[in-house]
Short mmCIF file of C-alpha atoms in Angstrom, two decimals:
data_model
loop_
_atom_site.label_atom_id
_atom_site.label_comp_id
_atom_site.label_asym_id
_atom_site.label_seq_id
_atom_site.Cartn_x
_atom_site.Cartn_y
_atom_site.Cartn_z
CA UNK A 565 0.00 0.00 0.00
CA UNK A 566 1.26 3.40 -0.92
CA UNK A 567 1.95 5.65 2.00
CA UNK A 568 0.21 8.97 2.24
CA UNK A 569 2.29 12.11 1.74
CA UNK A 570 3.03 13.93 4.92
CA UNK A 571 0.78 16.94 5.67
CA UNK A 572 2.56 20.21 6.03
CA UNK A 573 2.15 22.31 9.10
CA UNK A 574 0.50 25.13 7.03
CA UNK A 575 -2.02 22.73 5.56
CA UNK A 576 -2.67 21.28 8.96
CA UNK A 577 -3.29 24.68 10.45
CA UNK A 578 -5.23 26.07 7.42
CA UNK A 579 -6.86 23.13 5.67
CA UNK A 580 -9.10 25.42 3.42
CA UNK A 581 -6.39 27.87 2.47
CA UNK A 582 -6.45 27.04 -1.24
CA UNK A 583 -10.22 27.38 -1.31
CA UNK A 584 -10.01 30.75 0.51
CA UNK A 585 -7.50 32.02 -2.03
CA UNK A 586 -9.79 31.13 -4.90
CA UNK A 587 -12.77 32.81 -3.26
CA UNK A 588 -10.73 35.88 -2.46
CA UNK A 589 -9.56 36.11 -6.06
CA UNK A 590 -13.12 35.78 -7.35
CA UNK A 591 -14.31 38.50 -4.99
CA UNK A 592 -11.46 40.76 -6.04
CA UNK A 593 -12.27 40.19 -9.70
CA UNK A 594 -15.92 40.97 -9.03
CA UNK A 595 -15.06 44.20 -7.20
CA UNK A 596 -12.72 45.21 -10.00
CA UNK A 597 -15.40 44.42 -12.54
CA UNK A 598 -17.98 46.49 -10.67
CA UNK A 599 -15.52 49.32 -10.27
CA UNK A 600 -14.75 49.22 -13.96
CA UNK A 601 -18.48 49.23 -14.76
CA UNK A 602 -18.98 52.25 -12.51
CA UNK A 603 -16.14 54.04 -14.26
CA UNK A 604 -17.66 53.24 -17.66
CA UNK A 605 -21.09 54.44 -16.52
CA UNK A 606 -19.63 57.62 -15.07
CA UNK A 607 -17.82 58.25 -18.34
CA UNK A 608 -21.06 57.73 -20.27
CA UNK A 609 -22.93 60.18 -18.07
CA UNK A 610 -20.11 62.69 -18.29
CA UNK A 611 -20.19 62.34 -22.08
CA UNK A 612 -23.92 63.05 -22.06
CA UNK A 613 -23.41 66.10 -19.85
CA UNK A 614 -20.71 67.35 -22.21
CA UNK A 615 -23.03 66.82 -25.18
CA UNK A 616 -25.76 68.76 -23.38
CA UNK A 617 -23.39 71.69 -22.87
CA UNK A 618 -21.93 71.54 -26.37
CA UNK A 619 -24.72 70.68 -28.81
CA UNK A 620 -26.81 73.50 -30.22
CA UNK A 621 -28.69 71.05 -32.44
CA UNK A 622 -31.18 69.19 -30.24
CA UNK A 623 -31.59 66.41 -32.81
CA UNK A 624 -27.94 65.39 -32.50
CA UNK A 625 -28.34 65.23 -28.72
CA UNK A 626 -31.58 63.22 -28.81
CA UNK A 627 -30.02 60.68 -31.18
CA UNK A 628 -27.61 59.74 -28.38
CA UNK A 629 -30.28 58.97 -25.78
CA UNK A 630 -31.32 55.41 -26.77
CA UNK A 631 -27.66 54.44 -27.23
CA UNK A 632 -26.76 55.77 -23.80
CA UNK A 633 -29.66 53.95 -22.09
CA UNK A 634 -28.68 50.62 -23.65
CA UNK A 635 -25.07 51.08 -22.56
CA UNK A 636 -25.91 52.21 -19.02
CA UNK A 637 -28.55 49.60 -18.27
CA UNK A 638 -27.13 46.84 -20.46
CA UNK A 639 -30.38 46.17 -22.34
CA UNK A 640 -31.26 45.32 -25.91
CA UNK A 641 -32.85 48.62 -26.82
CA UNK A 642 -34.38 51.95 -25.87
CA UNK A 643 -37.10 54.25 -27.24
CA UNK A 644 -37.45 58.03 -26.87
CA UNK A 645 -40.82 59.74 -27.54
CA UNK A 646 -40.39 63.52 -27.04
CA UNK A 647 -43.13 66.16 -26.97
CA UNK A 648 -43.04 69.53 -28.68
CA UNK A 649 -43.30 72.75 -26.69
CA UNK A 650 -47.10 72.78 -27.19
CA UNK A 651 -47.39 69.25 -25.78
CA UNK A 652 -48.01 67.41 -29.06
CA UNK A 653 -45.96 64.39 -30.15
CA UNK A 654 -42.65 65.44 -31.67
CA UNK A 655 -42.72 62.73 -34.32
CA UNK A 656 -39.75 64.12 -36.25
CA UNK A 657 -37.55 63.47 -33.19
CA UNK A 658 -38.60 59.89 -32.37
CA UNK A 659 -35.44 57.92 -31.56
CA UNK A 660 -35.00 54.15 -31.12
CA UNK A 661 -32.24 51.57 -30.84
CA UNK A 662 -31.89 49.11 -32.49
CA UNK A 663 -33.17 50.91 -35.57
CA UNK A 664 -34.85 47.85 -37.05
CA UNK A 665 -37.51 48.12 -34.35
CA UNK A 666 -38.89 51.44 -35.57
CA UNK A 667 -40.95 51.00 -38.72
CA UNK A 668 -44.25 49.59 -37.44
CA UNK A 669 -44.11 51.42 -34.10
CA UNK A 670 -43.25 54.76 -35.68
CA UNK A 671 -46.09 54.32 -38.16
CA UNK A 672 -48.56 53.88 -35.28
CA UNK A 673 -47.25 56.99 -33.54
CA UNK A 674 -47.29 59.08 -36.71
CA UNK A 675 -50.91 58.08 -37.38
CA UNK A 676 -52.02 58.79 -33.80
CA UNK A 677 -54.47 61.68 -34.30
CA UNK A 678 -54.62 62.46 -30.58
CA UNK A 679 -50.87 62.94 -30.54
CA UNK A 680 -51.11 65.83 -33.00
CA UNK A 681 -53.24 67.90 -30.64
CA UNK A 682 -51.88 70.68 -28.45
CA UNK A 683 -51.47 69.57 -24.83
CA UNK A 684 -51.48 65.84 -25.63
CA UNK A 685 -48.53 65.07 -23.37
CA UNK A 686 -49.97 67.05 -20.47
CA UNK A 687 -52.75 64.54 -19.78
CA UNK A 688 -52.12 61.35 -17.79
CA UNK A 689 -54.56 59.28 -19.87
CA UNK A 690 -52.52 60.05 -22.98
CA UNK A 691 -49.30 58.99 -21.27
CA UNK A 692 -51.02 55.72 -20.36
CA UNK A 693 -52.11 55.35 -24.01
CA UNK A 694 -48.50 55.69 -25.17
CA UNK A 695 -47.38 53.07 -22.65
CA UNK A 696 -50.01 50.63 -23.96
CA UNK A 697 -48.95 51.19 -27.58
CA UNK A 698 -45.30 50.57 -26.71
CA UNK A 699 -46.09 47.53 -24.53
CA UNK A 700 -48.20 45.93 -27.27
CA UNK A 701 -45.44 46.49 -29.80
CA UNK A 702 -42.88 44.85 -27.48
CA UNK A 703 -45.34 42.21 -26.21
CA UNK A 704 -42.59 39.60 -25.99
CA UNK A 705 -40.20 41.92 -24.15
CA UNK A 706 -39.68 43.28 -20.68
CA UNK A 707 -40.32 47.07 -20.79
CA UNK A 708 -39.81 49.82 -18.23
CA UNK A 709 -40.66 53.51 -18.74
CA UNK A 710 -40.05 56.88 -17.16
CA UNK A 711 -41.32 60.39 -17.83
CA UNK A 712 -39.14 63.20 -19.14
CA UNK A 713 -40.08 66.23 -17.05
CA UNK A 714 -38.65 69.75 -17.02
CA UNK A 715 -39.90 72.64 -14.88
CA UNK A 716 -43.01 70.66 -14.01
CA UNK A 717 -43.95 69.98 -17.65
CA UNK A 718 -44.08 66.62 -19.43
CA UNK A 719 -41.46 66.73 -22.15
CA UNK A 720 -41.62 63.13 -23.30
CA UNK A 721 -41.40 59.45 -22.39
CA UNK A 722 -38.29 57.24 -22.24
CA UNK A 723 -38.40 53.41 -22.49
CA UNK A 724 -35.89 50.59 -22.05
CA UNK A 725 -36.68 47.05 -23.26
CA UNK A 726 -35.14 43.57 -23.48
CA UNK A 727 -36.15 39.91 -23.79
CA UNK A 728 -38.74 38.58 -21.33
CA UNK A 729 -36.23 36.31 -19.66
CA UNK A 730 -33.85 39.22 -19.04
CA UNK A 731 -34.66 40.70 -15.66
CA UNK A 732 -33.80 44.35 -15.18
CA UNK A 733 -35.38 47.34 -13.49
CA UNK A 734 -33.39 47.45 -10.29
CA UNK A 735 -33.07 50.72 -8.40
CA UNK A 736 -29.69 51.28 -10.03
CA UNK A 737 -31.14 50.74 -13.49
CA UNK A 738 -34.06 53.07 -12.81
CA UNK A 739 -31.77 55.74 -11.38
CA UNK A 740 -29.59 55.60 -14.48
CA UNK A 741 -32.62 55.86 -16.77
CA UNK A 742 -33.98 58.75 -14.69
CA UNK A 743 -30.69 60.64 -14.92
CA UNK A 744 -30.76 60.29 -18.70
CA UNK A 745 -34.43 61.35 -18.76
CA UNK A 746 -33.69 64.44 -16.65
CA UNK A 747 -30.83 65.52 -18.91
CA UNK A 748 -33.07 64.92 -21.94
CA UNK A 749 -35.74 67.14 -20.39
CA UNK A 750 -33.19 69.91 -19.92
CA UNK A 751 -32.09 69.57 -23.55
CA UNK A 752 -35.67 69.81 -24.86
CA UNK A 753 -36.41 72.76 -22.54
CA UNK A 754 -33.25 74.54 -23.67
CA UNK A 755 -34.17 74.02 -27.30
CA UNK A 756 -37.62 75.50 -26.69
CA UNK A 757 -36.04 78.56 -25.02
CA UNK A 758 -33.51 78.91 -27.86
CA UNK A 759 -36.37 78.87 -30.37
CA UNK A 760 -38.16 81.63 -28.43
CA UNK A 761 -34.94 83.66 -28.29
CA UNK A 762 -34.37 83.20 -32.03
CA UNK A 763 -37.93 84.28 -32.80
CA UNK A 764 -37.54 87.32 -30.55
CA UNK A 765 -34.29 88.21 -32.29
CA UNK A 766 -36.01 88.00 -35.67
CA UNK A 767 -38.86 90.19 -34.44
CA UNK A 768 -36.39 92.64 -32.88
CA UNK A 769 -34.53 92.89 -36.18
CA UNK A 770 -37.79 93.50 -38.05
CA UNK A 771 -38.91 96.08 -35.49
CA UNK A 772 -35.52 97.81 -35.68
CA UNK A 773 -35.84 97.99 -39.47
CA UNK A 774 -39.40 99.28 -39.09
CA UNK A 775 -38.28 101.87 -36.56
CA UNK A 776 -35.49 102.99 -38.87
CA UNK A 777 -37.87 103.32 -41.81
CA UNK A 778 -40.44 105.18 -39.71
CA UNK A 779 -37.85 107.56 -38.30
CA UNK A 780 -36.88 108.37 -41.88
CA UNK A 781 -40.52 109.19 -42.66
CA UNK A 782 -40.70 111.81 -39.92
CA UNK A 783 -39.03 115.09 -40.91
CA UNK A 784 -35.29 115.12 -40.16
CA UNK A 785 -35.54 118.82 -39.40
CA UNK A 786 -38.14 121.53 -39.45
CA UNK A 787 -38.44 123.58 -42.65
CA UNK A 788 -37.50 127.23 -42.90
CA UNK A 789 -40.71 129.23 -43.20
CA UNK A 790 -40.77 132.97 -43.34
CA UNK A 791 -41.77 134.62 -40.08
CA UNK A 792 -42.05 131.50 -37.87
CA UNK A 793 -39.90 129.17 -35.79
CA UNK A 794 -40.66 125.45 -35.73
CA UNK A 795 -39.53 122.65 -33.40
CA UNK A 796 -40.80 119.05 -33.25
CA UNK A 797 -40.08 115.77 -31.50
CA UNK A 798 -41.66 112.30 -31.35
CA UNK A 799 -40.88 109.90 -28.52
CA UNK A 800 -42.40 106.46 -29.25
CA UNK A 801 -43.41 104.20 -26.38
CA UNK A 802 -41.95 101.32 -28.40
CA UNK A 803 -39.39 101.25 -31.18
CA UNK A 804 -42.19 101.73 -33.71
CA UNK A 805 -45.08 104.03 -32.93
CA UNK A 806 -48.37 105.34 -34.29
CA UNK A 807 -47.71 109.06 -33.83
CA UNK A 808 -47.09 111.16 -36.91
CA UNK A 809 -46.36 114.77 -37.72
CA UNK A 810 -45.28 116.40 -40.94
CA UNK A 811 -44.60 119.70 -42.68
CA UNK A 812 -45.45 119.80 -46.40
CA UNK A 813 -45.31 122.63 -48.93
CA UNK A 814 -48.50 122.80 -50.96
CA UNK A 815 -46.33 123.73 -53.96
CA UNK A 816 -43.23 121.50 -53.78
CA UNK A 817 -42.30 122.54 -57.33
CA UNK A 818 -41.33 126.06 -56.20
CA UNK A 819 -37.81 127.18 -55.33
CA UNK A 820 -36.72 127.02 -51.68
CA UNK A 821 -37.06 130.79 -51.37
CA UNK A 822 -40.54 130.75 -52.85
CA UNK A 823 -41.59 127.83 -50.66
CA UNK A 824 -40.41 129.67 -47.54
CA UNK A 825 -42.91 132.45 -48.17
CA UNK A 826 -45.66 130.20 -49.55
CA UNK A 827 -48.34 127.95 -48.06
CA UNK A 828 -47.43 125.00 -45.85
CA UNK A 829 -49.43 122.12 -44.45
CA UNK A 830 -48.85 121.23 -40.78
CA UNK A 831 -50.30 117.91 -39.65
CA UNK A 832 -50.22 115.79 -36.53
CA UNK A 833 -51.96 112.44 -36.04
CA UNK A 834 -52.22 109.32 -33.94
CA UNK A 835 -53.25 105.78 -34.90
CA UNK A 836 -55.27 103.93 -32.27
CA UNK A 837 -52.84 101.52 -30.58
CA UNK A 838 -49.08 101.42 -30.73
CA UNK A 839 -46.20 99.31 -31.95
CA UNK A 840 -45.71 97.83 -35.43
CA UNK A 841 -49.39 97.71 -36.59
CA UNK A 842 -49.94 101.35 -35.69
CA UNK A 843 -46.68 102.36 -37.34
CA UNK A 844 -47.54 100.55 -40.58
CA UNK A 845 -50.95 102.21 -40.79
CA UNK A 846 -49.51 105.65 -40.13
CA UNK A 847 -46.93 105.07 -42.85
CA UNK A 848 -49.77 104.22 -45.27
CA UNK A 849 -51.71 107.36 -44.26
CA UNK A 850 -48.66 109.52 -44.73
CA UNK A 851 -48.44 108.55 -48.39
CA UNK A 852 -52.16 109.20 -48.94
CA UNK A 853 -52.03 112.56 -47.15
CA UNK A 854 -49.01 113.80 -49.09
CA UNK A 855 -50.83 113.09 -52.32
CA UNK A 856 -53.90 114.99 -51.04
CA UNK A 857 -51.85 118.04 -50.05
CA UNK A 858 -50.83 118.54 -53.67
CA UNK A 859 -54.46 119.14 -54.61
CA UNK A 860 -54.42 122.46 -52.72
CA UNK A 861 -57.89 121.81 -51.31
CA UNK A 862 -59.09 123.30 -48.03
CA UNK A 863 -58.33 121.33 -44.83
CA UNK A 864 -61.89 120.02 -44.41
CA UNK A 865 -61.95 118.68 -47.98
CA UNK A 866 -58.58 117.01 -47.50
CA UNK A 867 -59.76 115.19 -44.36
CA UNK A 868 -62.95 114.13 -46.15
CA UNK A 869 -60.97 112.67 -49.07
CA UNK A 870 -58.43 111.03 -46.76
CA UNK A 871 -61.25 109.34 -44.84
CA UNK A 872 -62.65 107.95 -48.09
CA UNK A 873 -59.28 106.63 -49.20
CA UNK A 874 -58.29 105.01 -45.91
CA UNK A 875 -61.70 103.74 -44.76
CA UNK A 876 -61.43 100.20 -46.13
CA UNK A 877 -57.89 99.55 -44.83
CA UNK A 878 -58.67 100.98 -41.40
CA UNK A 879 -61.94 99.03 -41.12
CA UNK A 880 -60.14 95.75 -41.87
CA UNK A 881 -57.50 96.52 -39.25
CA UNK A 882 -60.13 97.54 -36.65
CA UNK A 883 -58.25 100.77 -36.01
CA UNK A 884 -59.04 104.47 -36.30
CA UNK A 885 -56.95 107.59 -36.69
CA UNK A 886 -57.14 111.02 -35.08
CA UNK A 887 -55.67 113.76 -37.25
CA UNK A 888 -55.37 117.54 -37.06
CA UNK A 889 -54.67 119.13 -40.42
CA UNK A 890 -53.81 122.80 -40.95
CA UNK A 891 -52.30 124.96 -43.64
CA UNK A 892 -50.42 128.19 -43.01
CA UNK A 893 -49.89 131.05 -45.42
CA UNK A 894 -46.57 132.71 -44.56
CA UNK A 895 -47.53 135.97 -46.33
CA UNK A 896 -50.89 136.52 -44.62
CA UNK A 897 -50.14 134.51 -41.44
CA UNK A 898 -53.55 132.90 -41.90
CA UNK A 899 -53.94 129.40 -40.49
CA UNK A 900 -56.79 127.24 -41.74
CA UNK A 901 -57.52 124.00 -39.92
CA UNK A 902 -59.76 120.93 -39.69
CA UNK A 903 -59.85 118.28 -36.98
CA UNK A 904 -60.61 114.57 -37.12
CA UNK A 905 -61.16 114.13 -33.36
CA UNK A 906 -57.53 114.87 -32.47
CA UNK A 907 -56.40 116.75 -29.36
CA UNK A 908 -57.00 120.43 -30.25
CA UNK A 909 -53.74 122.37 -30.50
CA UNK A 910 -53.16 125.06 -27.86
CA UNK A 911 -52.67 128.65 -29.05
CA UNK A 912 -50.96 131.12 -26.69
CA UNK A 913 -51.82 134.67 -27.69
CA UNK A 914 -48.97 137.12 -27.07
CA UNK A 915 -51.28 140.14 -26.90
CA UNK A 916 -53.74 138.76 -24.31
CA UNK A 917 -51.30 136.35 -22.61
CA UNK A 918 -54.01 133.70 -22.74
CA UNK A 919 -54.41 130.22 -24.23
CA UNK A 920 -57.19 129.02 -26.54
CA UNK A 921 -57.88 125.65 -28.17
CA UNK A 922 -58.03 125.41 -31.95
CA UNK A 923 -60.83 123.01 -32.75
CA UNK A 924 -63.47 122.20 -35.34
CA UNK A 925 -66.04 119.38 -35.57
CA UNK A 926 -65.11 116.09 -37.21
CA UNK A 927 -65.11 112.31 -36.74
CA UNK A 928 -62.20 109.92 -36.52
CA UNK A 929 -60.61 108.89 -39.81
CA UNK A 930 -61.91 105.42 -40.68
CA UNK A 931 -65.01 105.55 -38.50
CA UNK A 932 -67.71 105.97 -41.13
CA UNK A 933 -68.05 106.89 -44.82
CA UNK A 934 -69.03 110.38 -45.94
CA UNK A 935 -67.90 111.93 -42.67
CA UNK A 936 -68.20 115.73 -42.63
CA UNK A 937 -65.46 117.98 -41.27
CA UNK A 938 -65.61 121.61 -40.24
CA UNK A 939 -63.04 124.20 -41.22
CA UNK A 940 -61.78 127.06 -39.07
CA UNK A 941 -59.28 129.83 -39.68
CA UNK A 942 -57.32 132.33 -37.64
CA UNK A 943 -54.60 134.93 -38.20
CA UNK A 944 -51.52 134.44 -36.05
CA UNK A 945 -49.92 137.50 -34.49
CA UNK A 946 -46.25 138.23 -33.68
CA UNK A 947 -45.14 136.33 -30.58
CA UNK A 948 -48.02 133.82 -30.72
CA UNK A 949 -47.11 130.23 -29.83
CA UNK A 950 -49.01 127.23 -31.22
CA UNK A 951 -48.55 123.77 -29.69
CA UNK A 952 -49.63 120.60 -31.53
CA UNK A 953 -49.48 117.41 -29.43
CA UNK A 954 -50.74 113.82 -29.18
CA UNK A 955 -52.60 112.25 -26.27
CA UNK A 956 -49.47 110.36 -25.24
CA UNK A 957 -48.40 113.66 -23.65
CA UNK A 958 -51.52 114.42 -21.60
CA UNK A 959 -52.21 110.75 -20.78
CA UNK A 960 -48.67 110.07 -19.52
CA UNK A 961 -48.89 108.60 -15.98
CA UNK A 962 -46.83 109.82 -13.05
CA UNK A 963 -45.45 107.75 -10.17
CA UNK A 964 -48.70 108.14 -8.22
CA UNK A 965 -50.81 107.11 -11.21
CA UNK A 966 -52.01 110.66 -11.87
CA UNK A 967 -52.00 111.78 -15.52
CA UNK A 968 -49.97 114.67 -16.91
CA UNK A 969 -53.29 116.04 -18.29
CA UNK A 970 -54.09 119.07 -20.44
CA UNK A 971 -54.29 121.56 -17.55
CA UNK A 972 -50.69 120.84 -16.58
CA UNK A 973 -49.62 121.20 -20.21
CA UNK A 974 -51.46 124.54 -20.47
CA UNK A 975 -49.77 125.79 -17.30
CA UNK A 976 -46.28 125.00 -18.57
CA UNK A 977 -46.97 126.33 -22.08
CA UNK A 978 -48.22 129.58 -20.58
CA UNK A 979 -45.16 129.84 -18.31
CA UNK A 980 -42.56 129.22 -21.03
CA UNK A 981 -44.34 131.42 -23.59
CA UNK A 982 -44.42 134.34 -21.16
CA UNK A 983 -40.68 133.91 -20.65
CA UNK A 984 -40.17 134.77 -24.32
CA UNK A 985 -38.42 131.49 -25.15
CA UNK A 986 -37.94 130.31 -28.72
CA UNK A 987 -39.81 127.36 -30.26
CA UNK A 988 -37.00 124.86 -29.63
CA UNK A 989 -36.49 126.04 -26.05
CA UNK A 990 -40.22 125.74 -25.32
CA UNK A 991 -40.26 122.21 -26.78
CA UNK A 992 -37.22 121.18 -24.72
CA UNK A 993 -38.74 122.59 -21.52
CA UNK A 994 -42.06 120.84 -22.10
CA UNK A 995 -40.36 117.47 -22.60
CA UNK A 996 -38.22 118.08 -19.51
CA UNK A 997 -41.36 118.61 -17.44
CA UNK A 998 -43.00 115.55 -18.99
CA UNK A 999 -39.94 113.38 -18.27
CA UNK A 1000 -39.74 114.65 -14.72
CA UNK A 1001 -43.41 113.89 -14.18
CA UNK A 1002 -43.23 110.27 -15.37
CA UNK A 1003 -39.68 109.71 -14.03
CA UNK A 1004 -38.63 108.52 -17.47
CA UNK A 1005 -35.47 106.83 -16.15
CA UNK A 1006 -37.63 104.41 -14.17
CA UNK A 1007 -40.91 104.34 -16.11
CA UNK A 1008 -41.47 104.14 -19.84
CA UNK A 1009 -44.21 106.13 -21.51
CA UNK A 1010 -47.34 104.06 -22.03
CA UNK A 1011 -48.09 105.71 -25.37
CA UNK A 1012 -46.20 107.57 -28.08
CA UNK A 1013 -45.71 111.24 -27.18
CA UNK A 1014 -45.24 113.92 -29.87
CA UNK A 1015 -45.17 117.71 -29.77
CA UNK A 1016 -44.73 120.40 -32.41
CA UNK A 1017 -44.18 124.04 -31.42
CA UNK A 1018 -44.75 126.91 -33.85
CA UNK A 1019 -43.85 130.43 -32.77
CA UNK A 1020 -44.48 133.55 -34.83
CA UNK A 1021 -41.46 135.81 -34.82
CA UNK A 1022 -41.79 138.84 -32.54
CA UNK A 1023 -40.90 141.26 -35.33
CA UNK A 1024 -43.09 139.55 -37.93
CA UNK A 1025 -45.17 142.00 -39.98
CA UNK A 1026 -47.67 141.56 -42.77
CA UNK A 1027 -46.57 142.68 -46.24
CA UNK A 1028 -47.89 146.09 -47.28
CA UNK A 1029 -50.59 146.23 -49.90
CA UNK A 1030 -49.56 147.88 -53.15
#
């Protein structure tokens, strides 16, 4: 009989030593494997975070989502169903992996009439409907789902799927999927905000162009007219406004010298509302009015014709226009005027040191056909001051909510006229008082504010008859 080998002291003391070494090695390998998996997962999540910071094209980012879910969770595939900003299905951005799973499912989603409606993704019953469609499509698979939410709004649904016999859905898996879903929600939210910003930038550019065009339509400077000083300013509440004033020679074919001593049309108007629509309508009216001035008709006839021309366009836009039209003869100092429900200009008489309103009966432009307008006339005397203005001046609110109002405007006009100031100085002082009243550095004007000051020269005399 063969003798047994002698047992070493180490084996005697530690009979399971070899078994312990094997178990220890297996445990070490497992720990290393888990550590390596954690590192890989961390790298994947870091890559997604980097993509979120770097991509400006949301489609490129969303294409990564199913791939990332399959890598993180270790499943066969993943499906992303995002919603547009209005809550409808964003079918153009459906993403799935593997791609051979998409045709039939995508067809069902594209044909889902409910999914095309605004607010679809904001209703729980619709989310449940999506889950049923996906579950039926993957009826032989194990499916888990999570919502993509950003700032309290449903932004989509994210799914992971694998074979029935593959068990997944542990807390770790769900946490990984939720992290991806949260980052996806941020990406979709960012894209929605970028779209809003882009649209605002486009509108801002258009408004800036409109404001530039409109500013070019207002006179760059006041004309030189014999015996009077003129000063004018328009301060729109927005970049584009509905206020309008103009100075037009009734005979533009004359020389500059002849025009200076001829007849001029002075007009100020205001389109109901403000912003781009009001500015566009006022631009249209300006062209019509300039054509009417060339006819040389009296102010009431011009307003009548202008009302006829503009009635259809104004009716369709549901807007009306107030307009004060006057013409001034530099040789006789006679001012004729007609008013289409505009704020009556204020006339400060140098001789009596008093203020009167220049007014005549008339309806808004665009209110009704065949409107009738009255015509008034007055001779201006040396030192007289005439102030045209829009209601944005008198309706301007102060800090306490009180309006600037006409009485306050009359008080200041009377004060500055008595001081013997020139037209430009009076205009500057009036705007200074208006700005101080509304605290313009802290509060914007609610409406466009325009003023035109005409002052008859102190030494102005009528030509002698021969």
